[in-house]
Amino acid sequence: LRAATYMIWGAGTDVGKTLVSCGICNTASLRNKSTPGSQVLYYKPIQTGFPQDSDADQVASVCGAGVVSELGFHAAELNNDEVADFPKLVGGDKPHGTVVTRTEYAWTDPVSPHLAVQLQGRPVSDEEIMKAVSGRLNQFYDEAAGVNGSVALVETAGAVLSPAPSGRVQADVFRELRLPGILVGDGRIGGISNTMCSLESLLLRGFDVTAIIMLDLGLKNDEAVRAIIEQGAYGLGREPPPVFVLPPIPKRRSSVISESSLKSWFTQSDSKFDKVVKLMHKAHAERVSRLAGAKEQARDVLWWPFTQHGNLAPTDVGVIDSRQGEHWSVYKARDEVGDVAGETGILSKQYDGSGSWWTCGVDARTHPIVARSVAYAAGRYAHVLFPQQVHSPALELARRLVAGAGAGWASRVFYSDNGSTAVEVAIKMAFRKYMKDHGLLSLADADLDKEKFVVMALEGSYHGDTLGVMNAQSPSVFTGPRQFAWYKPMGHFIDPPTLSLSDGRWSVELPEGVGGEAPSWESRSEALDMQA
């Protein structure tokens, strides 16, 4: 958040993705020429066909002399040349702000990254890529944060769903960053579909798209894409991205576009790139403002469950920007984390220990799979009134539950719409079975009313907010006659063991009266390993 940072996506190969990066970097650096300390970073995590084909070198050539060109160790192994001297291809004698380009991982074969690894070796994991990207962006923020005009671009390889070196699609690999995106659409025949499919793929993974940029190839694809977006293709509740159209790329007389033709194209595109850069800064500022103001706005309009609002300090409110597996990305302001947050605040990774009340326990790799399954179900079924109705997912899930968790004792599945009513149903079923097994159903109502039914539950447990299950909870600040006038605890409540992290070790604390040695572990994964 400390500087405007965007991911450049493509709706296909050869759609002009790197030319768009060139134009944005060139325009941003020209705007920064009188702003000391400002910086433009072009970062290419994955490059194939290297060093003959280098997107970073193309950006550097467009932005002119004085560009700082960096190579990661992996890419540097393939580059035996000295540091290149980049002429002022477009800028002429115009002074630029500082521009840094970097290529991180590279292979010589001009093929998809996963195939390049198969042909050449030198594999890198998704985790290594993410660590490198995060590290270089943090360095950029340390150098340029707080300086107006600073921009960082992270350009992807190929199309939105092209494989990373691991073979996993890069939209899933980069999902953790959740950087807002610039989508370079496809102006060719079939490009309308390519562009809209790419946009949907990004939306399904929770990416925001700030703008769509397309080359004018005479087919008016930009007009069609704009019309489809206006019909609701970007969903509800968010401002749809504008669609910018750029002049067609000059026709080649050989395998290389001439320098004069490129200069002419960038000159024609100047005004469009200026609008794009202004939009990028505006959208970034609005995002920071929304996050920074969310705490106070939420305190004014929200009534949270299980919260004593009179004792709630602003710092007690968590502002969630996104989720990745078991972790949230949480907004933190300077008054919470110190100067590292700068003027804008930062996004901090935070472990969701309760799985958002035991509903989101999937890891980072499973998360997008579940999201796509939910999207499919919503698109196909929406909401189905369930009594005496059935559909395929209900049958398949029931089969799996009976064969899995219910193996040996269950034959049917009862679906409920939330945890609280599910516990209510379970209690009703348990009482009904007890009454049947003990011959109580034959009693007269007056005699049955004399029977007392209680449950066994954990001290401090929570089962939901509906009336019945609240009576299956022990007295606490959240239950009791002051909170719930009909509250009447009907259970035997026992203290559970607890798990905590102290001095670097995960330890179990046994309740009073329970003997034996409490175990401890060095890592959370060991402590939660049910198979050990």
PDB file of C-alpha atoms in Angstrom, residues 331-342 345-346 348:
ATOM      1  CA  TYR A 331      -4.854  -3.383   7.137  1.00  0.00           C
ATOM      2  CA  LYS A 332      -2.559  -1.861   9.771  1.00  0.00           C
ATOM      3  CA  ALA A 333      -2.068   1.884  10.257  1.00  0.00           C
ATOM      4  CA  ARG A 334       0.994   3.653  11.636  1.00  0.00           C
ATOM      5  CA  ASP A 335      -0.526   3.938  15.137  1.00  0.00           C
ATOM      6  CA  GLU A 336      -0.651   0.117  15.244  1.00  0.00           C
ATOM      7  CA  VAL A 337       2.685  -0.959  13.782  1.00  0.00           C
ATOM      8  CA  GLY A 338       4.866   2.163  13.817  1.00  0.00           C
ATOM      9  CA  ASP A 339       6.778   3.922  11.053  1.00  0.00           C
ATOM     10  CA  VAL A 340       7.006   0.788   8.908  1.00  0.00           C
ATOM     11  CA  ALA A 341       3.435   1.563   7.823  1.00  0.00           C
ATOM     12  CA  GLY A 342       4.363   4.966   6.438  1.00  0.00           C
ATOM     13  CA  GLY A 345      -0.567   1.880   6.254  1.00  0.00           C
ATOM     14  CA  ILE A 346       0.369  -1.658   5.289  1.00  0.00           C
ATOM     15  CA  SER A 348      -0.191  -7.589   7.284  1.00  0.00           C
TER      16      SER A 348
END
